Amino acid sequence: MKIPNNRAVFLCARLAVCNVLVAATAQAQDVSFIVRRDFDARGTNPDSVAVADFNRDGLLDLAVASWNSRNVSVLLGNGDGSFQAARSLDAGGFPFSVAVGDFNGDGLPDLAVANYVDVAILLGNGDGSFQVAMDFAAGNVPFFVAVGDFNRDGVQDLAVASATSDTVSVLLGNGDGSFQAPRSLGAGPNPYFVAVGDFNGDGIEDLAVANNFGGGTVSVLLGNGDGSFQARRIFPAGGYPYSVAVGDFDGDGRQDLTVANSNTLSNTVSVLLGNGDGSFQPPREFVVGARPHSVAIGDFNGDGALDLAIANAFSNTVSVLLGNGDGSFQAARNFEAGASPWSVAVATSMATGYKTWPWRTTIPTPSRRSQGMETEASERATSWLEALRFPSRWETSMAMAGWTWR
């Protein structure tokens, strides 16, 4: 089955299985899915998935971090929606999230894995194989890792959320695959997730952190451009924020935030529209399924407005909220996703076919095509990667990733 352009593909990782859902071509105000395919991820309790082209064949591949088996699995794509048998790599500790970057400047995608103990770096060989992991300290209980260039030296750096120390650690890259000692930044109570954006429009990368405890907040740390950051600014988000993603939901050219709130009493996702100066408007909440734990961004119906996908752990669904382009969203459309999906990721390619550009230092904000504001030339492809998590106690828990070609 050849996967055509203009179809969204969701990839789901669970206990030793990856699931693929192919979206049917839909009208501008609708979205549906017609195909589900399962693949063995060869890991116990996979909790994170990333998408890139690891063997340089122009086809999308998967990297899946598995918490309980302490490994990362690489599944090379065949180009028809199927994948080769998983290759298992030792990632140390308890891998909780995986991100893609180019940490030694050789043009090949590498992996960064937050594993509860440290951050493991696996340099890619360009043929789908990776070198032995190198470990770097990254604060107490490294939970989630994101990639950026925080000191503007052209070398990729890391930001790591440390759940038990209420901090985010920044590790500046040396350009050879190694990193400097971590710099600890105050984030908020129990930070689970960190995302990279430019929230005040100065061209310098900033951080947004979802704080799971302490009143339901998101912390924003504005970057100074030298690897340091200003003191955190705290904004209300909702009940027990678990993940945060960055996009421009109202088409004003300013980056906004969306937050999955894992509180089962509200079951909402929040949208905080940016003011362009690093501050945000009060959250707007939208009802989704039970126990939302992860949110990702894409354009699932091809209308040029950003939509949301949310993994709902207790209702066994993924909610899709189609964006109206003004910062508001339509009512959730819920799709069965297997038992206990705790997370979702979306990778969007803006090129024809399966090419990717997975190691950009800045996560771009996709824009509204109707305004002629594409963030990349049409022949370049960009991946948005959001890390995933689910609990080990459910054998059938799954992580979902989506691909959209435009």
Short mmCIF file of C-alpha atoms in Angstrom, two decimals:
data_model
loop_
_atom_site.label_atom_id
_atom_site.label_comp_id
_atom_site.label_asym_id
_atom_site.label_seq_id
_atom_site.Cartn_x
_atom_site.Cartn_y
_atom_site.Cartn_z
CA MET A 1 0.00 0.00 0.00
CA LYS A 2 1.58 3.21 -1.14
CA ILE A 3 0.67 6.08 1.17
CA PRO A 4 -0.32 9.04 -1.01
CA ASN A 5 0.30 12.69 -0.34
CA ASN A 6 -2.25 14.73 1.61
CA ARG A 7 -3.00 11.88 3.99
CA ALA A 8 -2.21 11.88 7.66
CA VAL A 9 -0.61 8.72 9.02
CA PHE A 10 -0.68 7.97 12.75
CA LEU A 11 1.97 5.63 14.11
CA CYS A 12 1.17 4.01 17.44
CA ALA A 13 3.70 2.38 19.73
CA ARG A 14 2.58 0.08 22.51
CA LEU A 15 3.95 -3.02 24.21
CA ALA A 16 5.96 -4.50 21.32
CA VAL A 17 3.59 -3.07 18.70
CA CYS A 18 3.49 -0.04 16.41
CA ASN A 19 0.14 0.81 14.85
CA VAL A 20 -0.34 2.81 11.65
CA LEU A 21 -3.56 4.68 10.90
CA VAL A 22 -3.86 6.26 7.45
CA ALA A 23 -6.22 9.20 7.13
CA ALA A 24 -8.73 9.27 4.33
CA THR A 25 -8.75 12.30 2.09
CA ALA A 26 -11.31 14.55 3.75
CA GLN A 27 -13.27 17.70 3.12
CA ALA A 28 -11.83 20.82 4.71
CA GLN A 29 -14.08 20.52 7.77
CA ASP A 30 -13.72 16.79 8.37
CA VAL A 31 -11.11 14.12 9.04
CA SER A 32 -11.31 10.33 9.09
CA PHE A 33 -9.03 7.29 9.22
CA ILE A 34 -9.27 4.14 7.16
CA VAL A 35 -6.24 1.94 7.82
CA ARG A 36 -4.53 0.54 10.91
CA ARG A 37 -1.39 -1.59 10.72
CA ASP A 38 0.62 -3.07 13.61
CA PHE A 39 4.38 -3.53 13.88
CA ASP A 40 6.51 -5.16 16.57
CA ALA A 41 8.61 -2.52 18.35
CA ARG A 42 10.65 -5.15 20.27
CA GLY A 43 10.53 -3.26 23.54
CA THR A 44 8.65 -3.41 26.82
CA ASN A 45 6.50 -0.35 27.57
CA PRO A 46 7.54 1.92 24.69
CA ASP A 47 7.00 5.48 25.80
CA SER A 48 8.34 7.73 23.05
CA VAL A 49 8.58 7.71 19.26
CA ALA A 50 10.44 9.95 16.82
CA VAL A 51 10.45 10.07 13.03
CA ALA A 52 13.45 10.64 10.74
CA ASP A 53 15.32 9.15 7.79
CA PHE A 54 18.05 7.19 9.55
CA ASN A 55 19.51 5.39 6.53
CA ARG A 56 19.31 8.19 3.95
CA ASP A 57 17.04 6.37 1.53
CA GLY A 58 14.42 9.13 1.45
CA LEU A 59 11.94 7.05 3.47
CA LEU A 60 10.64 7.78 6.94
CA ASP A 61 11.86 5.56 9.77
CA LEU A 62 10.94 5.25 13.46
CA ALA A 63 12.87 5.38 16.72
CA VAL A 64 10.96 4.07 19.74
CA ALA A 65 12.17 4.39 23.35
CA SER A 66 10.99 1.61 25.66
CA TRP A 67 11.02 2.34 29.37
CA ASN A 68 10.98 -1.13 30.87
CA SER A 69 13.34 -2.88 28.45
CA ARG A 70 15.87 -0.03 28.59
CA ASN A 71 16.31 0.19 24.85
CA VAL A 72 15.59 2.22 21.76
CA SER A 73 14.27 0.37 18.73
CA VAL A 74 14.82 1.57 15.17
CA LEU A 75 12.30 0.50 12.52
CA LEU A 76 13.40 1.33 8.97
CA GLY A 77 10.59 2.26 6.61
CA ASN A 78 9.87 0.39 3.37
CA GLY A 79 8.12 3.34 1.77
CA ASP A 80 4.74 1.62 1.51
CA GLY A 81 3.58 2.24 5.07
CA SER A 82 5.31 -0.86 6.42
CA PHE A 83 8.54 -1.20 8.39
CA GLN A 84 11.39 -3.65 8.67
CA ALA A 85 11.95 -5.65 11.83
CA ALA A 86 13.00 -3.48 14.77
CA ARG A 87 16.69 -3.15 15.62
CA SER A 88 17.30 -2.80 19.37
CA LEU A 89 19.87 -0.36 20.80
CA ASP A 90 20.96 -0.06 24.42
CA ALA A 91 19.96 3.35 25.80
CA GLY A 92 20.70 2.80 29.50
CA GLY A 93 18.55 3.68 32.49
CA PHE A 94 14.83 3.76 31.82
CA PRO A 95 14.30 5.51 28.45
CA PHE A 96 11.39 7.92 28.70
CA SER A 97 11.76 10.14 25.66
CA VAL A 98 13.72 10.21 22.42
CA ALA A 99 14.54 13.19 20.19
CA VAL A 100 16.34 13.51 16.87
CA GLY A 101 19.21 15.92 16.15
CA ASP A 102 22.59 16.21 14.46
CA PHE A 103 24.94 16.55 17.39
CA ASN A 104 28.30 16.13 15.63
CA GLY A 105 27.58 18.14 12.51
CA ASP A 106 28.00 15.33 9.99
CA GLY A 107 24.55 15.78 8.47
CA LEU A 108 23.33 12.44 9.83
CA PRO A 109 20.43 12.14 12.31
CA ASP A 110 21.44 11.17 15.86
CA LEU A 111 19.34 10.27 18.89
CA ALA A 112 19.08 11.85 22.34
CA VAL A 113 17.36 9.76 25.00
CA ALA A 114 16.27 10.94 28.47
CA ASN A 115 16.41 7.79 30.57
CA TYR A 116 15.66 8.78 34.19
CA VAL A 117 19.39 8.61 35.00
CA ASP A 118 21.09 10.78 32.40
CA VAL A 119 20.85 11.62 28.71
CA ALA A 120 22.19 9.06 26.27
CA ILE A 121 23.49 10.21 22.88
CA LEU A 122 23.58 7.70 20.02
CA LEU A 123 25.39 9.04 16.96
CA GLY A 124 24.00 7.84 13.66
CA ASN A 125 26.12 6.09 11.03
CA GLY A 126 23.79 7.02 8.19
CA ASP A 127 22.84 3.43 7.38
CA GLY A 128 20.21 2.95 10.09
CA SER A 129 22.75 1.81 12.67
CA PHE A 130 24.07 3.85 15.60
CA GLN A 131 27.23 4.06 17.67
CA VAL A 132 27.34 2.97 21.31
CA ALA A 133 25.53 5.40 23.60
CA MET A 134 27.45 8.17 25.36
CA ASP A 135 25.99 9.31 28.69
CA PHE A 136 25.79 12.88 29.98
CA ALA A 137 24.49 14.14 33.32
CA ALA A 138 21.24 16.10 33.01
CA GLY A 139 19.79 16.78 36.46
CA ASN A 140 17.66 14.57 38.70
CA VAL A 141 15.36 12.13 36.91
CA PRO A 142 15.70 13.36 33.31
CA PHE A 143 12.19 12.94 32.00
CA PHE A 144 11.95 14.64 28.62
CA VAL A 145 14.51 15.99 26.16
CA ALA A 146 14.17 18.64 23.45
CA VAL A 147 16.69 19.92 20.90
CA GLY A 148 17.60 23.53 20.10
CA ASP A 149 20.47 25.95 19.51
CA PHE A 150 20.35 28.10 22.61
CA ASN A 151 23.63 30.00 22.19
CA ARG A 152 23.35 30.54 18.42
CA ASP A 153 26.67 28.91 17.58
CA GLY A 154 25.19 26.58 14.96
CA VAL A 155 25.70 23.57 17.23
CA GLN A 156 22.71 21.73 18.62
CA ASP A 157 22.03 21.82 22.36
CA LEU A 158 19.65 19.99 24.68
CA ALA A 159 16.96 21.04 27.15
CA VAL A 160 15.94 18.37 29.65
CA ALA A 161 12.98 18.46 32.04
CA SER A 162 13.88 16.99 35.45
CA ALA A 163 10.65 15.93 37.10
CA THR A 164 11.78 15.62 40.72
CA SER A 165 14.06 18.66 41.00
CA ASP A 166 11.65 21.25 39.58
CA THR A 167 14.28 22.28 37.03
CA VAL A 168 15.17 22.22 33.37
CA SER A 169 18.77 21.45 32.50
CA VAL A 170 20.44 23.00 29.45
CA LEU A 171 23.38 21.12 27.93
CA LEU A 172 25.31 23.14 25.36
CA GLY A 173 26.73 21.06 22.55
CA ASN A 174 30.42 20.97 21.64
CA GLY A 175 29.76 20.02 18.04
CA ASP A 176 31.42 16.61 18.25
CA GLY A 177 28.54 14.75 19.83
CA SER A 178 29.55 15.66 23.38
CA PHE A 179 27.98 18.23 25.70
CA GLN A 180 29.06 20.64 28.41
CA ALA A 181 28.01 20.23 32.02
CA PRO A 182 24.30 20.94 32.56
CA ARG A 183 23.10 24.38 33.57
CA SER A 184 20.12 24.12 35.90
CA LEU A 185 17.18 26.50 35.52
CA GLY A 186 14.21 26.84 37.84
CA ALA A 187 11.10 25.69 36.01
CA GLY A 188 8.14 24.89 38.25
CA PRO A 189 6.66 22.09 40.33
CA ASN A 190 7.24 18.69 38.74
CA PRO A 191 8.14 19.67 35.17
CA TYR A 192 7.27 16.81 32.82
CA PHE A 193 7.71 18.29 29.37
CA VAL A 194 9.71 21.02 27.63
CA ALA A 195 9.19 22.55 24.18
CA VAL A 196 11.25 25.02 22.17
CA GLY A 197 9.88 28.17 20.53
CA ASP A 198 10.41 31.91 20.05
CA PHE A 199 7.74 33.54 22.14
CA ASN A 200 8.87 37.18 22.02
CA GLY A 201 9.88 37.33 18.37
CA ASP A 202 13.53 38.19 18.92
CA GLY A 203 14.87 35.26 16.91
CA ILE A 204 16.27 33.61 20.04
CA GLU A 205 14.99 30.25 21.22
CA ASP A 206 12.91 30.13 24.38
CA LEU A 207 11.53 27.27 26.49
CA ALA A 208 7.99 26.34 27.52
CA VAL A 209 7.66 23.83 30.37
CA ALA A 210 4.56 21.91 31.46
CA ASN A 211 4.48 21.71 35.29
CA ASN A 212 2.39 18.72 36.32
CA PHE A 213 1.81 19.77 39.94
CA GLY A 214 1.36 23.03 41.82
CA GLY A 215 -1.83 24.58 40.50
CA GLY A 216 -1.57 23.68 36.81
CA THR A 217 0.89 26.01 35.12
CA VAL A 218 3.24 26.45 32.20
CA SER A 219 6.58 28.15 32.75
CA VAL A 220 8.15 30.22 29.97
CA LEU A 221 11.89 30.93 30.06
CA LEU A 222 13.00 33.53 27.51
CA GLY A 223 16.43 32.91 26.03
CA ASN A 224 19.25 35.44 26.07
CA GLY A 225 20.96 33.94 23.03
CA ASP A 226 24.12 32.90 24.90
CA GLY A 227 22.79 29.68 26.42
CA SER A 228 21.37 31.44 29.47
CA PHE A 229 17.73 32.21 30.15
CA GLN A 230 15.69 34.80 31.99
CA ALA A 231 13.80 33.89 35.14
CA ARG A 232 10.70 31.84 34.52
CA ARG A 233 7.34 33.45 33.87
CA ILE A 234 4.42 31.33 35.03
CA PHE A 235 1.05 31.18 33.30
CA PRO A 236 -2.07 29.22 34.26
CA ALA A 237 -2.78 26.27 31.98
CA GLY A 238 -5.24 23.77 33.49
CA GLY A 239 -5.39 20.76 35.77
CA TYR A 240 -2.14 18.75 35.91
CA PRO A 241 -0.45 19.81 32.65
CA TYR A 242 1.39 16.88 31.15
CA SER A 243 2.68 18.08 27.78
CA VAL A 244 2.95 21.31 25.81
CA ALA A 245 3.28 22.04 22.10
CA VAL A 246 3.98 25.20 20.10
CA GLY A 247 2.07 26.57 17.09
CA ASP A 248 0.38 29.65 15.62
CA PHE A 249 -3.32 28.89 16.04
CA ASP A 250 -4.77 32.28 15.13
CA GLY A 251 -2.52 33.11 12.18
CA ASP A 252 -1.08 36.33 13.64
CA GLY A 253 2.56 35.25 13.29
CA ARG A 254 2.97 34.91 17.07
CA GLN A 255 3.65 31.58 18.68
CA ASP A 256 0.96 30.12 20.90
CA LEU A 257 0.87 27.17 23.31
CA THR A 258 -1.39 24.19 23.69
CA VAL A 259 -1.33 22.06 26.84
CA ALA A 260 -2.75 18.61 27.59
CA ASN A 261 -4.29 18.68 31.08
CA SER A 262 -4.28 15.22 32.64
CA ASN A 263 -6.83 16.02 35.35
CA THR A 264 -9.67 13.49 34.96
CA LEU A 265 -12.17 15.98 36.43
CA SER A 266 -11.84 18.36 33.49
CA ASN A 267 -10.50 16.29 30.57
CA THR A 268 -9.41 19.32 28.57
CA VAL A 269 -6.70 20.71 26.38
CA SER A 270 -5.82 24.38 26.86
CA VAL A 271 -4.79 26.94 24.25
CA LEU A 272 -2.82 30.02 25.33
CA LEU A 273 -2.56 32.62 22.60
CA GLY A 274 0.72 34.49 22.56
CA ASN A 275 0.99 38.26 22.82
CA GLY A 276 4.33 38.32 21.02
CA ASP A 277 6.29 39.64 24.01
CA GLY A 278 6.74 36.36 25.86
CA SER A 279 3.43 36.61 27.69
CA PHE A 280 0.21 34.74 26.98
CA GLN A 281 -3.52 35.31 27.21
CA PRO A 282 -5.62 33.31 29.69
CA PRO A 283 -6.13 29.70 28.64
CA ARG A 284 -9.09 28.62 26.56
CA GLU A 285 -10.10 25.06 27.39
CA PHE A 286 -11.57 22.52 25.00
CA VAL A 287 -13.08 19.22 26.11
CA VAL A 288 -11.45 16.03 24.81
CA GLY A 289 -11.45 12.39 25.97
CA ALA A 290 -10.74 10.98 29.41
CA ARG A 291 -7.31 11.63 30.92
CA PRO A 292 -5.54 13.54 28.14
CA HIS A 293 -1.80 13.14 28.47
CA SER A 294 -0.26 14.38 25.26
CA VAL A 295 -1.00 16.94 22.57
CA ALA A 296 0.51 17.37 19.12
CA ILE A 297 -0.07 19.71 16.20
CA GLY A 298 -0.75 19.13 12.51
CA ASP A 299 -3.04 20.07 9.65
CA PHE A 300 -5.19 16.96 9.38
CA ASN A 301 -7.81 18.22 6.94
CA GLY A 302 -5.55 20.25 4.65
CA ASP A 303 -7.25 23.62 5.14
CA GLY A 304 -4.07 25.43 6.18
CA ALA A 305 -5.22 25.93 9.79
CA LEU A 306 -3.49 24.05 12.59
CA ASP A 307 -5.37 21.22 14.29
CA LEU A 308 -4.73 19.30 17.52
CA ALA A 309 -4.37 15.60 18.27
CA ILE A 310 -4.69 14.46 21.88
CA ALA A 311 -4.05 11.02 23.37
CA ASN A 312 -6.69 10.09 25.96
CA ALA A 313 -5.43 7.37 28.29
CA PHE A 314 -8.68 6.43 30.02
CA SER A 315 -11.08 6.55 27.07
CA ASN A 316 -8.81 4.59 24.69
CA THR A 317 -9.13 7.29 22.06
CA VAL A 318 -7.29 10.00 20.23
CA SER A 319 -9.18 13.28 19.92
CA VAL A 320 -8.75 15.45 16.84
CA LEU A 321 -9.76 19.11 17.18
CA LEU A 322 -9.95 20.90 13.85
CA GLY A 323 -8.75 24.47 14.05
CA ASN A 324 -10.81 27.42 12.84
CA GLY A 325 -7.72 29.53 12.23
CA ASP A 326 -8.67 32.15 14.83
CA GLY A 327 -7.42 30.35 17.93
CA SER A 328 -10.64 28.43 18.46
CA PHE A 329 -11.33 24.78 17.66
CA GLN A 330 -14.27 22.63 16.67
CA ALA A 331 -15.66 19.96 18.96
CA ALA A 332 -13.45 16.92 19.42
CA ARG A 333 -13.70 14.04 16.97
CA ASN A 334 -12.69 10.87 18.80
CA PHE A 335 -11.06 7.85 17.18
CA GLU A 336 -10.45 4.46 18.75
CA ALA A 337 -6.75 4.03 19.42
CA GLY A 338 -6.34 0.75 21.25
CA ALA A 339 -6.03 0.29 25.00
CA SER A 340 -4.76 3.26 27.02
CA PRO A 341 -3.02 5.57 24.55
CA TRP A 342 -1.03 7.96 26.68
CA SER A 343 0.69 10.08 24.07
CA VAL A 344 0.67 11.34 20.51
CA ALA A 345 3.23 12.85 18.17
CA VAL A 346 2.82 14.46 14.76
CA ALA A 347 5.51 14.70 12.13
CA THR A 348 4.64 16.90 9.17
CA SER A 349 6.49 16.84 5.87
CA MET A 350 6.09 19.78 3.52
CA ALA A 351 7.72 18.01 0.58
CA THR A 352 6.40 15.51 -1.90
CA GLY A 353 7.00 11.90 -0.92
CA TYR A 354 8.84 10.72 2.14
CA LYS A 355 11.75 13.12 2.54
CA THR A 356 12.33 14.61 5.97
CA TRP A 357 14.42 17.37 7.48
CA PRO A 358 14.44 16.06 11.05
CA TRP A 359 17.38 17.84 12.60
CA ARG A 360 16.37 21.49 12.41
CA THR A 361 17.56 23.38 15.47
CA THR A 362 14.28 25.26 15.78
CA ILE A 363 10.87 23.67 15.76
CA PRO A 364 9.09 25.77 13.12
CA THR A 365 5.61 27.15 13.45
CA PRO A 366 3.52 25.89 10.54
CA SER A 367 1.52 28.69 9.06
CA ARG A 368 -1.69 29.18 7.15
CA ARG A 369 -1.17 28.51 3.46
CA SER A 370 -4.05 30.83 2.67
CA GLN A 371 -1.84 33.68 3.84
CA GLY A 372 1.16 32.49 1.82
CA MET A 373 3.30 32.10 4.94
CA GLU A 374 4.91 28.66 4.56
CA THR A 375 7.84 28.29 6.94
CA GLU A 376 9.89 26.15 4.56
CA ALA A 377 10.40 26.06 0.81
CA SER A 378 8.13 23.50 -0.82
CA GLU A 379 11.00 21.16 -1.64
CA ARG A 380 12.21 20.93 1.97
CA ALA A 381 10.56 18.74 4.54
CA THR A 382 10.22 19.51 8.22
CA SER A 383 9.35 17.19 11.07
CA TRP A 384 7.56 18.23 14.23
CA LEU A 385 8.42 15.70 16.90
CA GLU A 386 6.70 15.55 20.25
CA ALA A 387 7.89 13.15 22.87
CA LEU A 388 5.48 10.60 24.32
CA ARG A 389 4.81 8.82 27.58
CA PHE A 390 2.55 6.13 28.99
CA PRO A 391 2.56 4.11 32.24
CA SER A 392 4.17 0.70 32.51
CA ARG A 393 1.22 -0.83 34.30
CA TRP A 394 -0.86 -1.18 31.12
CA GLU A 395 0.51 -3.78 28.78
CA THR A 396 -1.42 -2.41 25.83
CA SER A 397 -0.56 1.29 26.31
CA MET A 398 0.44 3.00 23.10
CA ALA A 399 2.18 6.07 21.74
CA MET A 400 0.88 7.63 18.52
CA ALA A 401 2.73 9.55 15.85
CA GLY A 402 1.24 11.20 12.77
CA TRP A 403 2.70 12.11 9.39
CA THR A 404 1.07 14.64 7.10
CA TRP A 405 2.17 15.48 3.57
CA ARG A 406 1.09 18.82 2.16
#
